[in-house]
């Protein structure tokens, strides 16, 4: 019996798409799972095509992502028009073409993902493998490597281990037996010391001030929800950091962290995976005005700031969430 499920048809179709003269660019919205998956797909392609590169559409500022890139030598670069013209084929991992405006500049032939599929935005690439039940795309790419008899080296195995760990929140968020099997298989080749170094690089010192601001601005929604509007921020990663932090607060089952980042209103959702489905919640609240969706325990929405006109962004977001007017300022529960 095979350790992983057989992907004979998938690997045959995938490898048949890779020509010796082809130049492939793997495009990602860089986070641990996306970077690890891109590195794995590059390993599959590298001896089958003329050239393969990795490019990201987002600014990489989170310390753990920067540490991952540095320690594991992930050769990703910012996607620009100049970079794009150097390649004639495009692949995507851990995203779908409608997830980010900058993806529209590429015509994708390969899409491998684990985010839910929406009827409003079907994926029409030549090769599509989307498995919403999987905890990480790193697991999917590990299965491809195994089926192609490619044993990942130390750095690739370490990247995939961290990708699985990050997207399943160390198996506290949704995962399958396949994710556990992949993690176990990869740890035999991975450098767990490097994994710990990446984990311990989670916060910028200058970000600590945002915890204080979040505590002052947080508003409870019912008995188990939390809403926090953080005004203008340098990076959406700050919202992700805070949203992940609030998931550890006893008695809260979900939170919604919001802010303005470069003329985009970004909303980050986190849940315990038991109650509300965050992906459905994001799509219901903001799918009509921007890109919105995600998993049961984690989701994201992005709306152009211009769509709010002269209205208060905080007021509009709160009203969409609760159906009621934003209440007056409350005392911080930590000091009341």
PDB file of N, CA and C in Angstrom, residues 17 22-26 87-91 107 109 126:
ATOM      1  N   UNK A  17       2.918  18.831 -19.438  1.00  0.00           N
ATOM      2  CA  UNK A  17       2.788  20.255 -19.740  1.00  0.00           C
ATOM      3  C   UNK A  17       4.130  20.975 -19.733  1.00  0.00           C
ATOM      4  N   UNK A  22      10.451  25.675 -22.249  1.00  0.00           N
ATOM      5  CA  UNK A  22       9.532  26.540 -21.503  1.00  0.00           C
ATOM      6  C   UNK A  22      10.250  27.327 -20.405  1.00  0.00           C
ATOM      7  N   UNK A  23       9.721  28.519 -20.153  1.00  0.00           N
ATOM      8  CA  UNK A  23      10.176  29.341 -19.030  1.00  0.00           C
ATOM      9  C   UNK A  23       8.962  29.607 -18.137  1.00  0.00           C
ATOM     10  N   UNK A  24       8.974  29.015 -16.953  1.00  0.00           N
ATOM     11  CA  UNK A  24       7.828  29.053 -16.051  1.00  0.00           C
ATOM     12  C   UNK A  24       8.069  30.016 -14.892  1.00  0.00           C
ATOM     13  N   UNK A  25       7.025  30.759 -14.523  1.00  0.00           N
ATOM     14  CA  UNK A  25       7.049  31.593 -13.329  1.00  0.00           C
ATOM     15  C   UNK A  25       5.935  31.131 -12.396  1.00  0.00           C
ATOM     16  N   UNK A  26       6.311  30.814 -11.167  1.00  0.00           N
ATOM     17  CA  UNK A  26       5.338  30.417 -10.143  1.00  0.00           C
ATOM     18  C   UNK A  26       4.987  31.667  -9.340  1.00  0.00           C
ATOM     19  N   UNK A  87       9.115  35.371 -18.784  1.00  0.00           N
ATOM     20  CA  UNK A  87       8.558  34.010 -18.753  1.00  0.00           C
ATOM     21  C   UNK A  87       7.398  33.881 -19.736  1.00  0.00           C
ATOM     22  N   UNK A  88       7.170  32.647 -20.197  1.00  0.00           N
ATOM     23  CA  UNK A  88       6.082  32.426 -21.149  1.00  0.00           C
ATOM     24  C   UNK A  88       4.977  31.521 -20.609  1.00  0.00           C
ATOM     25  N   UNK A  89       5.153  30.975 -19.394  1.00  0.00           N
ATOM     26  CA  UNK A  89       4.127  30.141 -18.767  1.00  0.00           C
ATOM     27  C   UNK A  89       4.040  30.501 -17.284  1.00  0.00           C
ATOM     28  N   UNK A  90       2.815  30.406 -16.723  1.00  0.00           N
ATOM     29  CA  UNK A  90       2.615  30.839 -15.348  1.00  0.00           C
ATOM     30  C   UNK A  90       1.857  29.779 -14.546  1.00  0.00           C
ATOM     31  N   UNK A  91       2.329  29.567 -13.318  1.00  0.00           N
ATOM     32  CA  UNK A  91       1.683  28.633 -12.401  1.00  0.00           C
ATOM     33  C   UNK A  91       1.375  29.356 -11.101  1.00  0.00           C
ATOM     34  N   UNK A 107      -1.707  34.861 -17.211  1.00  0.00           N
ATOM     35  CA  UNK A 107      -2.623  33.827 -17.668  1.00  0.00           C
ATOM     36  C   UNK A 107      -2.095  32.492 -17.146  1.00  0.00           C
ATOM     37  N   UNK A 109      -1.584  28.618 -16.313  1.00  0.00           N
ATOM     38  CA  UNK A 109      -1.792  27.285 -16.880  1.00  0.00           C
ATOM     39  C   UNK A 109      -1.931  26.227 -15.801  1.00  0.00           C
ATOM     40  N   UNK A 126      -5.445  25.135 -17.491  1.00  0.00           N
ATOM     41  CA  UNK A 126      -5.342  23.806 -18.121  1.00  0.00           C
ATOM     42  C   UNK A 126      -5.192  22.709 -17.081  1.00  0.00           C
TER      43      UNK A 126
END
